[in-house]
Amino acid sequence: MTVHVVGNVCVDSSFHLARLPQPGETLNADGVEEGLGGKGAN
């Protein structure tokens, strides 16, 4: 069997925050999750 993948594979990072930052504000993340993403991985 031959498999051809057209597209990229990348790592998606999702950051957990207590709230959304205000314009110009920087917040530290409470946690992070990483998973596969991109057209090739989907």
C-alpha angles and dihedrals in degrees: 000000000000122000122194119193118196114190140041131294117212142159117260115209119202116191122204115222131178088228141347114279122250118240108290093009124123121209130187115236119244091211145341137222125197127199142158118280143160131084094285094055095045 
